[in-house]
Short mmCIF file of C-alpha atoms and ligand atoms in Angstrom, two decimals:
data_model
loop_
_atom_site.label_atom_id
_atom_site.label_comp_id
_atom_site.label_asym_id
_atom_site.label_seq_id
_atom_site.Cartn_x
_atom_site.Cartn_y
_atom_site.Cartn_z
CA MET Y 1 0.01 0.03 0.03
CA ILE Y 2 2.77 2.41 0.92
CA ALA Y 3 4.48 1.87 -2.48
CA ARG Y 4 1.30 2.60 -4.35
CA ALA Y 5 0.65 5.86 -2.55
CA MET Y 6 4.21 7.09 -3.29
CA SER Y 7 4.66 9.46 -6.20
CA HIS Y 8 8.47 9.02 -6.15
CA SER Y 9 10.36 5.93 -5.88
CA ALA Y 10 14.21 5.64 -5.77
CA ARG Y 11 14.01 2.36 -7.91
CA TYR Y 12 11.89 4.21 -10.67
CA ASP Y 13 14.26 7.28 -10.58
CA ALA Y 14 17.35 5.06 -10.99
CA MET Y 15 15.72 3.24 -13.89
CA ALA Y 16 14.51 6.61 -15.45
CA GLU Y 17 18.18 7.80 -15.39
CA ARG Y 18 19.29 4.54 -17.26
CA VAL Y 19 16.45 4.91 -19.78
CA ARG Y 20 17.40 8.40 -20.54
CA ALA Y 21 20.93 7.56 -21.16
CA LEU Y 22 19.79 4.57 -23.42
CA TYR Y 23 17.64 6.80 -25.43
CA ASP Y 24 20.24 9.46 -25.84
CA ARG Y 25 22.65 6.95 -27.08
CA ASN Y 26 20.31 5.32 -29.46
CA ARG Y 27 18.85 8.65 -30.89
CA GLN Y 28 19.03 9.09 -34.59
CA LYS Y 29 18.64 12.71 -35.71
CA GLY Y 30 19.31 14.29 -39.00
CA THR Y 31 17.84 15.15 -42.65
CA ALA Y 32 17.34 12.53 -45.12
CA PRO Y 33 18.30 13.86 -48.53
CA TRP Y 34 15.95 11.31 -50.35
CA CYS Y 35 12.85 13.02 -48.84
CA GLY Y 36 14.25 16.32 -47.69
CA GLN Y 37 12.69 15.59 -44.35
CA ASP Y 38 14.20 15.91 -40.77
CA TYR Y 39 14.06 12.75 -38.63
CA ASP Y 40 14.44 12.26 -34.90
CA PHE Y 41 13.77 8.83 -33.41
CA VAL Y 42 15.35 6.13 -31.33
CA CYS Y 43 16.66 3.03 -33.26
CA PRO Y 44 16.26 -0.39 -31.56
CA SER Y 45 19.90 -1.03 -31.27
CA THR Y 46 22.68 0.91 -33.07
CA GLY Y 47 24.79 -2.27 -33.75
CA THR Y 48 22.05 -4.31 -35.32
CA TYR Y 49 19.05 -2.26 -36.02
CA PRO Y 50 20.01 1.35 -36.88
CA PHE Y 51 16.74 2.21 -38.70
CA GLN Y 52 13.20 3.14 -37.62
CA TRP Y 53 11.17 0.05 -36.91
CA PHE Y 54 7.38 0.40 -36.56
CA TRP Y 55 6.38 -1.29 -33.38
CA ASP Y 56 9.66 -0.56 -31.75
CA SER Y 57 9.06 3.18 -32.40
CA CYS Y 58 5.51 2.99 -30.81
CA PHE Y 59 7.01 1.38 -27.64
CA HIS Y 60 9.73 4.04 -27.64
CA ALA Y 61 7.23 6.87 -27.94
CA ILE Y 62 5.23 5.38 -25.06
CA VAL Y 63 8.31 5.34 -22.93
CA LEU Y 64 9.55 8.69 -23.98
CA ALA Y 65 6.16 10.30 -23.11
CA ARG Y 66 6.91 9.56 -19.52
CA TYR Y 67 9.88 12.05 -19.48
CA ASP Y 68 10.26 14.01 -22.67
CA MET Y 69 7.10 14.64 -24.56
CA GLU Y 70 8.76 16.64 -27.34
CA ARG Y 71 10.95 13.66 -28.27
CA ALA Y 72 8.04 11.35 -27.95
CA ARG Y 73 6.14 13.39 -30.53
CA SER Y 74 9.21 13.58 -32.80
CA GLU Y 75 9.44 9.77 -32.82
CA ILE Y 76 5.73 9.34 -34.18
CA ARG Y 77 6.00 12.31 -36.48
CA SER Y 78 9.11 10.70 -37.95
CA LEU Y 79 7.27 7.41 -38.35
CA LEU Y 80 4.52 9.02 -40.23
CA LYS Y 81 6.39 11.47 -42.38
CA ASN Y 82 6.74 9.04 -45.36
CA GLN Y 83 3.34 7.51 -45.15
CA PRO Y 84 2.11 6.88 -48.72
CA ASP Y 85 -1.49 8.21 -49.67
CA ASP Y 86 -3.19 4.76 -49.18
CA GLY Y 87 -2.51 5.00 -45.48
CA PHE Y 88 0.03 2.08 -45.22
CA VAL Y 89 3.01 2.59 -42.89
CA GLY Y 90 6.06 0.15 -43.55
CA HIS Y 91 7.56 -1.92 -40.84
CA VAL Y 92 10.97 -0.12 -41.42
CA THR Y 93 11.82 3.32 -42.46
CA PHE Y 94 15.57 3.34 -43.95
CA TRP Y 95 16.23 7.00 -43.10
CA GLN Y 96 19.82 6.62 -43.14
CA ARG Y 97 20.13 3.93 -45.79
CA GLU Y 98 23.13 5.18 -47.61
CA ALA Y 99 25.34 4.83 -44.40
CA PHE Y 100 24.41 1.14 -44.17
CA GLU Y 101 24.46 -0.45 -47.67
CA GLU Y 102 26.95 -3.18 -46.51
CA MET Y 103 24.61 -4.21 -43.50
CA LEU Y 104 21.40 -4.17 -45.91
CA LYS Y 105 22.97 -6.92 -48.04
CA GLU Y 106 22.27 -9.18 -44.90
CA TYR Y 107 18.56 -8.17 -44.62
CA SER Y 108 15.91 -9.97 -46.53
CA ILE Y 109 13.05 -7.35 -46.64
CA ALA Y 110 10.55 -6.57 -49.38
CA TYR Y 111 10.72 -2.77 -50.18
CA ARG Y 112 7.82 -0.70 -51.26
CA THR Y 113 10.37 1.95 -52.06
CA PRO Y 114 14.24 1.71 -51.35
CA TYR Y 115 13.47 3.61 -48.12
CA LEU Y 116 10.25 1.94 -46.82
CA SER Y 117 9.61 -1.62 -46.30
CA ASP Y 118 6.37 -3.38 -47.73
CA CYS Y 119 5.55 -5.24 -44.55
CA ILE Y 120 3.54 -4.52 -41.47
CA GLN Y 121 4.05 -5.03 -37.76
CA PRO Y 122 1.68 -5.31 -34.71
CA PRO Y 123 -0.47 -2.17 -35.17
CA LEU Y 124 0.06 -0.28 -31.83
CA LEU Y 125 0.15 3.16 -33.50
CA ALA Y 126 -3.02 4.37 -31.82
CA GLU Y 127 -1.71 3.50 -28.46
CA ALA Y 128 1.49 5.68 -29.13
CA LEU Y 129 -0.72 8.44 -30.40
CA PHE Y 130 -2.64 8.34 -27.18
CA ALA Y 131 0.52 8.54 -25.11
CA ILE Y 132 1.88 11.59 -27.00
CA THR Y 133 -1.43 13.47 -26.81
CA ARG Y 134 -1.62 13.74 -23.08
CA GLY Y 135 -0.46 16.98 -21.45
CA GLU Y 136 0.31 20.38 -22.88
CA GLY Y 137 -0.19 20.71 -26.65
CA GLY Y 138 -1.80 17.40 -26.96
CA ALA Y 139 -4.95 18.53 -28.63
CA GLU Y 140 -2.84 20.14 -31.47
CA VAL Y 141 -0.90 17.02 -31.84
CA ARG Y 142 -4.02 15.02 -32.07
CA ALA Y 143 -5.50 17.24 -34.74
CA GLU Y 144 -2.26 17.04 -36.67
CA LEU Y 145 -1.71 13.13 -36.52
CA LEU Y 146 -5.04 11.66 -35.84
CA PRO Y 147 -6.16 11.66 -39.56
CA LYS Y 148 -2.86 9.94 -40.56
CA VAL Y 149 -3.24 7.24 -37.78
CA ARG Y 150 -6.95 6.69 -38.77
CA ARG Y 151 -5.92 6.16 -42.45
CA TYR Y 152 -3.39 3.39 -41.34
CA TYR Y 153 -6.20 1.50 -39.49
CA ASP Y 154 -8.47 1.86 -42.51
CA TRP Y 155 -5.70 0.46 -44.72
CA LEU Y 156 -5.38 -2.53 -42.47
CA ASP Y 157 -9.24 -2.95 -42.50
CA ARG Y 158 -9.51 -2.64 -46.25
CA ILE Y 159 -6.49 -4.60 -47.32
CA ARG Y 160 -5.75 -7.14 -44.69
CA ASP Y 161 -9.11 -8.31 -43.75
CA PRO Y 162 -10.47 -9.75 -46.93
CA ASP Y 163 -12.79 -12.28 -45.15
CA ARG Y 164 -14.25 -9.28 -43.15
CA ASP Y 165 -14.19 -11.07 -39.79
CA GLY Y 166 -12.48 -8.10 -38.02
CA LEU Y 167 -9.26 -10.11 -37.77
CA ILE Y 168 -6.31 -8.87 -39.94
CA ALA Y 169 -3.88 -11.35 -41.47
CA ILE Y 170 -0.21 -11.25 -41.67
CA LEU Y 171 1.49 -12.75 -44.87
CA GLN Y 172 4.71 -13.72 -43.57
CA PRO Y 173 6.05 -14.81 -40.05
CA ASP Y 174 8.06 -11.69 -39.24
CA GLU Y 175 5.04 -9.46 -39.76
CA SER Y 176 3.86 -10.66 -36.27
CA GLY Y 177 7.14 -9.03 -34.92
CA LEU Y 178 7.75 -12.64 -33.61
CA ASP Y 179 10.11 -13.79 -36.25
CA HIS Y 180 10.77 -17.51 -35.58
CA ILE Y 181 8.13 -18.32 -32.97
CA PRO Y 182 7.39 -21.99 -33.06
CA LYS Y 183 3.76 -21.74 -33.59
CA TYR Y 184 4.17 -21.34 -37.26
CA ASP Y 185 6.47 -24.35 -37.68
CA ARG Y 186 4.01 -27.06 -38.81
CA TYR Y 187 2.36 -24.56 -41.22
CA LEU Y 188 5.74 -23.69 -42.64
CA GLY Y 189 6.50 -27.39 -43.01
CA VAL Y 190 9.57 -27.55 -40.52
CA SER Y 191 10.09 -29.11 -37.18
CA ASN Y 192 12.45 -27.94 -34.56
CA PRO Y 193 14.36 -26.14 -37.39
CA THR Y 194 17.90 -24.57 -37.37
CA ARG Y 195 18.00 -21.01 -38.36
CA ASP Y 196 18.94 -22.14 -41.89
CA GLU Y 197 16.08 -24.48 -42.10
CA PHE Y 198 13.66 -21.90 -40.93
CA THR Y 199 14.93 -19.32 -43.40
CA ALA Y 200 14.66 -21.81 -46.28
CA ALA Y 201 10.94 -22.49 -45.25
CA TRP Y 202 10.25 -18.72 -44.93
CA GLN Y 203 11.69 -18.30 -48.39
CA ARG Y 204 9.63 -21.01 -49.91
CA ALA Y 205 6.47 -19.38 -48.38
CA VAL Y 206 7.37 -15.83 -49.17
CA GLY Y 207 9.59 -15.93 -52.04
CA PRO Y 208 6.74 -16.30 -54.66
CA TYR Y 209 5.22 -12.84 -53.54
CA ALA Y 210 7.74 -11.11 -55.74
CA GLU Y 211 6.25 -12.90 -58.95
CA LEU Y 212 2.85 -11.63 -57.71
CA GLN Y 213 4.29 -7.91 -57.64
CA ARG Y 214 3.21 -8.15 -53.95
CA ASP Y 215 -0.32 -7.43 -54.98
CA HIS Y 216 -2.45 -8.21 -51.99
CA ASP Y 217 -5.49 -9.82 -53.77
CA ARG Y 218 -3.04 -12.14 -55.37
CA MET Y 219 -0.87 -12.80 -52.25
CA PHE Y 220 -4.28 -13.74 -50.36
CA ALA Y 221 -5.37 -15.87 -53.18
CA ALA Y 222 -2.07 -17.84 -53.33
CA ASP Y 223 -2.75 -18.79 -49.71
CA ARG Y 224 0.94 -19.44 -48.95
CA PHE Y 225 1.11 -17.86 -45.55
CA VAL Y 226 -2.03 -16.29 -44.41
CA VAL Y 227 -2.26 -16.04 -40.51
CA GLU Y 228 -4.78 -14.31 -38.32
CA ASP Y 229 -2.37 -13.89 -35.44
CA VAL Y 230 -3.47 -13.50 -31.86
CA LEU Y 231 -0.89 -11.23 -30.66
CA VAL Y 232 -1.45 -9.04 -33.87
CA ASN Y 233 -5.12 -9.00 -33.50
CA THR Y 234 -5.21 -8.43 -29.77
CA ILE Y 235 -3.05 -5.37 -30.32
CA TYR Y 236 -5.43 -4.56 -33.27
CA ALA Y 237 -8.54 -4.67 -30.95
CA GLU Y 238 -7.02 -2.67 -28.21
CA ASN Y 239 -5.88 0.08 -30.61
CA GLU Y 240 -9.31 0.13 -32.39
CA ARG Y 241 -10.71 0.78 -28.86
CA VAL Y 242 -8.02 3.45 -28.29
CA LEU Y 243 -8.84 5.02 -31.57
CA ALA Y 244 -12.38 5.26 -30.68
CA LEU Y 245 -11.25 7.31 -27.44
CA LEU Y 246 -9.06 9.60 -29.51
CA HIS Y 247 -12.03 10.21 -31.87
CA GLU Y 248 -14.26 11.12 -28.86
CA GLU Y 249 -11.57 13.46 -27.44
CA SER Y 250 -11.43 15.22 -30.78
CA GLY Y 251 -15.33 15.65 -30.78
CA ASP Y 252 -16.04 13.28 -33.52
CA PRO Y 253 -18.77 10.74 -32.18
CA ALA Y 254 -19.47 9.13 -35.46
CA ALA Y 255 -15.89 8.28 -36.23
CA ALA Y 256 -15.64 6.91 -32.49
CA ALA Y 257 -18.74 4.79 -32.97
CA GLU Y 258 -17.23 3.42 -36.28
CA MET Y 259 -14.04 2.36 -34.47
CA ARG Y 260 -15.95 0.87 -31.50
CA THR Y 261 -17.87 -1.31 -33.93
CA ARG Y 262 -14.72 -2.42 -35.33
CA ALA Y 263 -13.11 -3.14 -31.90
CA THR Y 264 -16.23 -5.34 -30.95
CA ARG Y 265 -16.00 -7.17 -34.15
CA THR Y 266 -12.32 -7.90 -33.93
CA THR Y 267 -12.70 -8.94 -30.20
CA ALA Y 268 -15.79 -11.16 -30.97
CA SER Y 269 -13.76 -13.04 -33.66
CA LEU Y 270 -10.84 -13.48 -31.30
CA LEU Y 271 -13.03 -15.00 -28.73
CA GLY Y 272 -15.20 -16.92 -31.03
CA LYS Y 273 -12.75 -18.41 -33.45
CA CYS Y 274 -9.24 -18.33 -31.50
CA TYR Y 275 -10.16 -19.60 -28.11
CA ASP Y 276 -9.86 -23.40 -27.49
CA PRO Y 277 -11.81 -24.36 -24.32
CA GLY Y 278 -9.86 -27.49 -24.09
CA THR Y 279 -6.63 -26.01 -23.39
CA GLY Y 280 -8.07 -22.64 -22.28
CA LEU Y 281 -5.59 -20.86 -24.65
CA PHE Y 282 -5.94 -18.71 -27.77
CA TYR Y 283 -4.41 -19.87 -30.99
CA ASP Y 284 -3.72 -18.25 -34.41
CA LEU Y 285 -5.97 -19.11 -37.60
CA ALA Y 286 -3.89 -20.36 -40.49
CA GLY Y 287 -4.86 -20.23 -44.28
CA GLN Y 288 -8.28 -19.59 -45.84
CA LYS Y 289 -9.58 -22.63 -43.88
CA GLU Y 290 -8.67 -20.93 -40.78
CA GLU Y 291 -7.17 -23.96 -39.11
CA LEU Y 292 -6.11 -23.39 -35.45
CA LEU Y 293 -2.33 -23.54 -34.89
CA ARG Y 294 -2.43 -25.36 -31.61
CA VAL Y 295 0.88 -24.55 -30.19
CA SER Y 296 1.13 -22.53 -26.82
CA THR Y 297 3.31 -19.63 -27.00
CA VAL Y 298 3.17 -16.20 -25.06
CA THR Y 299 0.86 -14.86 -27.73
CA SER Y 300 -1.81 -17.44 -26.46
CA LEU Y 301 -1.81 -15.31 -23.40
CA MET Y 302 -2.21 -11.78 -24.91
CA PRO Y 303 -6.05 -11.53 -25.02
CA ILE Y 304 -5.76 -10.88 -21.28
CA LEU Y 305 -5.15 -7.34 -22.25
CA LEU Y 306 -8.84 -7.19 -23.71
CA PRO Y 307 -10.96 -5.34 -21.08
CA ASP Y 308 -14.03 -7.24 -21.99
CA LEU Y 309 -12.54 -10.65 -21.86
CA PRO Y 310 -15.15 -13.02 -20.18
CA LYS Y 311 -14.29 -14.16 -16.63
CA GLU Y 312 -13.78 -17.86 -17.40
CA MET Y 313 -11.37 -17.01 -20.09
CA VAL Y 314 -9.48 -14.60 -17.71
CA ALA Y 315 -9.36 -17.42 -15.06
CA SER Y 316 -8.00 -19.87 -17.60
CA LEU Y 317 -5.27 -17.52 -18.93
CA VAL Y 318 -4.24 -16.63 -15.29
CA ARG Y 319 -3.82 -20.40 -14.58
CA HIS Y 320 -1.35 -20.72 -17.47
CA ILE Y 321 0.58 -17.53 -16.50
CA ALA Y 322 0.81 -18.62 -12.95
CA ASP Y 323 1.81 -22.08 -13.68
CA PRO Y 324 5.46 -22.78 -12.81
CA GLU Y 325 5.69 -25.69 -15.28
CA ALA Y 326 4.62 -23.50 -18.18
CA TYR Y 327 4.96 -19.62 -17.93
CA ALA Y 328 5.73 -18.79 -14.31
CA ALA Y 329 9.40 -19.02 -14.77
CA ALA Y 330 11.92 -17.40 -12.48
CA TYR Y 331 12.15 -14.67 -14.98
CA PRO Y 332 8.86 -14.62 -16.71
CA VAL Y 333 7.05 -14.69 -19.17
CA PRO Y 334 8.99 -17.19 -21.56
CA SER Y 335 7.98 -16.79 -25.13
CA THR Y 336 7.36 -20.34 -25.25
CA PRO Y 337 6.22 -22.28 -22.18
CA LEU Y 338 9.11 -24.20 -20.25
CA ASN Y 339 7.33 -27.50 -20.65
CA GLU Y 340 6.82 -27.00 -24.38
CA PRO Y 341 8.94 -29.57 -26.49
CA LEU Y 342 9.73 -26.66 -28.81
CA TYR Y 343 11.26 -24.50 -26.09
CA LEU Y 344 14.91 -23.91 -26.68
CA LYS Y 345 16.97 -24.28 -23.65
CA PRO Y 346 20.33 -22.25 -23.71
CA SER Y 347 21.80 -25.43 -22.10
CA ASP Y 348 20.75 -27.65 -25.11
CA GLY Y 349 24.31 -26.96 -26.58
CA ARG Y 350 22.96 -25.30 -29.64
CA PRO Y 351 23.75 -21.54 -29.55
CA GLU Y 352 20.20 -20.67 -30.60
CA HIS Y 353 19.99 -17.61 -28.52
CA ASP Y 354 23.01 -16.18 -29.93
CA SER Y 355 22.27 -17.34 -33.40
CA LYS Y 356 19.19 -15.32 -33.48
CA LEU Y 357 16.55 -17.83 -33.80
CA LEU Y 358 14.23 -15.44 -32.09
CA TRP Y 359 11.07 -15.92 -29.90
CA ARG Y 360 11.68 -19.56 -29.02
CA GLY Y 361 11.98 -19.58 -25.31
CA PRO Y 362 13.41 -16.38 -23.99
CA SER Y 363 11.51 -13.67 -22.10
CA TRP Y 364 10.86 -10.33 -23.84
CA ILE Y 365 9.89 -7.12 -22.08
CA ASN Y 366 7.28 -5.84 -24.53
CA THR Y 367 5.10 -8.94 -24.09
CA ASN Y 368 5.72 -8.66 -20.46
CA TRP Y 369 4.44 -5.03 -20.43
CA TYR Y 370 1.27 -6.14 -22.30
CA ILE Y 371 0.59 -9.09 -20.09
CA ALA Y 372 1.06 -7.22 -16.71
CA ARG Y 373 -1.23 -4.45 -17.89
CA GLY Y 374 -3.85 -6.98 -18.89
CA LEU Y 375 -3.58 -8.80 -15.45
CA ARG Y 376 -4.04 -5.33 -13.72
CA ARG Y 377 -7.18 -4.66 -15.90
CA HIS Y 378 -8.54 -7.97 -14.62
CA GLY Y 379 -7.68 -7.23 -10.81
CA HIS Y 380 -4.81 -9.75 -10.78
CA GLU Y 381 -2.49 -7.33 -9.31
CA ASP Y 382 -0.12 -9.73 -7.45
CA LEU Y 383 0.66 -11.57 -10.60
CA ALA Y 384 1.23 -8.34 -12.43
CA ARG Y 385 3.46 -7.18 -9.77
CA THR Y 386 5.53 -10.28 -9.85
CA ILE Y 387 6.18 -9.85 -13.68
CA GLU Y 388 6.92 -6.10 -13.13
CA ASP Y 389 9.42 -6.78 -10.36
CA ARG Y 390 11.13 -9.69 -12.17
CA SER Y 391 11.36 -7.67 -15.34
CA ALA Y 392 12.99 -4.75 -13.61
CA VAL Y 393 15.47 -7.19 -11.80
CA LEU Y 394 16.53 -8.46 -15.21
CA ILE Y 395 17.40 -4.94 -16.41
CA GLU Y 396 18.93 -3.93 -13.10
CA THR Y 397 21.12 -7.08 -13.14
CA HIS Y 398 21.89 -7.56 -16.93
CA GLY Y 399 21.27 -4.11 -18.64
CA PHE Y 400 18.94 -3.44 -21.61
CA ARG Y 401 19.29 -6.65 -23.66
CA GLU Y 402 17.05 -7.81 -26.54
CA TYR Y 403 15.72 -10.80 -24.53
CA TYR Y 404 16.52 -12.87 -21.37
CA ASP Y 405 16.89 -16.45 -20.34
CA PRO Y 406 13.75 -17.21 -18.23
CA TYR Y 407 15.77 -19.69 -15.77
CA THR Y 408 18.94 -17.51 -15.26
CA GLY Y 409 18.06 -14.07 -16.29
CA ASP Y 410 21.15 -13.89 -18.60
CA GLY Y 411 20.66 -11.47 -21.47
CA PHE Y 412 20.98 -12.35 -25.18
CA GLY Y 413 20.73 -10.81 -28.53
CA ALA Y 414 21.27 -7.05 -29.11
CA HIS Y 415 22.86 -4.84 -26.43
CA ALA Y 416 21.46 -1.58 -25.48
CA PHE Y 417 18.04 -2.53 -26.96
CA SER Y 418 15.59 0.23 -26.78
CA TRP Y 419 12.14 -1.38 -26.24
CA THR Y 420 13.25 -3.03 -23.17
CA ALA Y 421 12.97 0.41 -21.60
CA LEU Y 422 9.28 -0.33 -21.48
CA VAL Y 423 10.38 -1.68 -17.97
CA LEU Y 424 10.15 2.06 -16.91
CA ASN Y 425 6.36 1.97 -17.36
CA MET Y 426 6.14 -1.32 -15.68
CA LEU Y 427 8.06 0.16 -12.75
CA ALA Y 428 5.76 3.13 -12.70
CA ASP Y 429 2.71 0.81 -12.15
CA HIS Y 430 4.72 -1.36 -9.76
CA GLU Y 431 5.84 1.75 -7.55
CA GLY Y 432 2.56 3.72 -8.05
CA VAL Y 433 4.42 6.52 -9.81
CA LYS Y 434 2.26 8.79 -11.91
C1 GLC C 1 13.35 -8.40 -34.46
C2 GLC C 1 12.12 -8.64 -33.66
C3 GLC C 1 11.08 -7.52 -34.30
C4 GLC C 1 11.70 -6.21 -34.05
C5 GLC C 1 13.05 -5.98 -34.75
C6 GLC C 1 13.81 -4.80 -34.31
O1 GLC C 1 13.35 -8.72 -35.85
O2 GLC C 1 11.73 -9.91 -33.84
O3 GLC C 1 9.90 -7.70 -33.59
O4 GLC C 1 10.79 -5.21 -34.45
O5 GLC C 1 13.95 -7.05 -34.23
O6 GLC C 1 13.82 -4.61 -33.00
#
């Protein structure tokens, strides 16, 4: 109780200082000759990811909004500066492309233009807009950016939901932001793959898109990799809801009502199509036949975020989150449960965690942030506090790494990784800091 009543906390303040240093270090600021625009954003990690990534940037803005609103606003302005007229926003903007041509040879990314990717990432842009429109000057920023943000969600609705069930589809695994997560293995035709085997399967699924000129009707018709992903659509539903709030704030009840209807439809489809009462978990839908991909991963827990999730589903997700055999690791929440045969243990002898086979076991801070907030929404504060505290211990002990071993807490992947700073928002909840 004492911690919650406090508005200052030494633990929070210490973390805030570290976050500030991290975001100063990873700041990318300049003018891009190719578009004549200024940019000012935080890159995920200067060593491996120097460009502007879509969902990373939304997380960075949400963190920055806690202590530097001007930079938080610049982050999202930069993300939207090159939005094409149709409303799409690519998952990477290659602002400083010319400086990294060598590195780009290693990337396999489909380009809409040489400076903008042609893929999506989980759509948390409305949440980012909400964060940067609090406080002084917020109404002006909302007036400036809400039309662009709304156009983005209209693009998703128009282009990525051809069966009109309110669930948007990803057309390749990494569009979920969860590159090698094992839930896609069977659909991709691989089993416990090495990094090379996974890449080959990815290439088989996605390679032919080039011949289809990346035309969405043709990519959907080809039905090579069409997944209505639970993490993507939980975030989509939450953001449709937040977008309705933003429209309300701007005095546009008709637009707000439209977004509420869409949020309700997305949520209804998630509950109706993706929930499996047998295991009490949510699973993705694959292909035009919408087959359930029955592999438990951290994304199966994500609907805990939905405020109107029915009580029995909440109870079931909480059971899984609290299960020490599955997700309640020493350092939760592992991206695949500890008792899942596809879970990759660092002790297996295969250097997977270092070889960048991502999302196959380790704990990540962005999914922790969502899950802890979801638990709080449904009154499971104790469980939320455990995740918040253990997440903070990870950073306090091992620094801002890309992901962490759920048994030992050791950090892996990129160093000085920016979205891990979401731990500051988790500590704010934990310590009762406004
Ligand atoms: C990895 C992650 C992806 C993230 C990117 C940049 O590819 O899987 O979600 O956006 O790195 O941090």
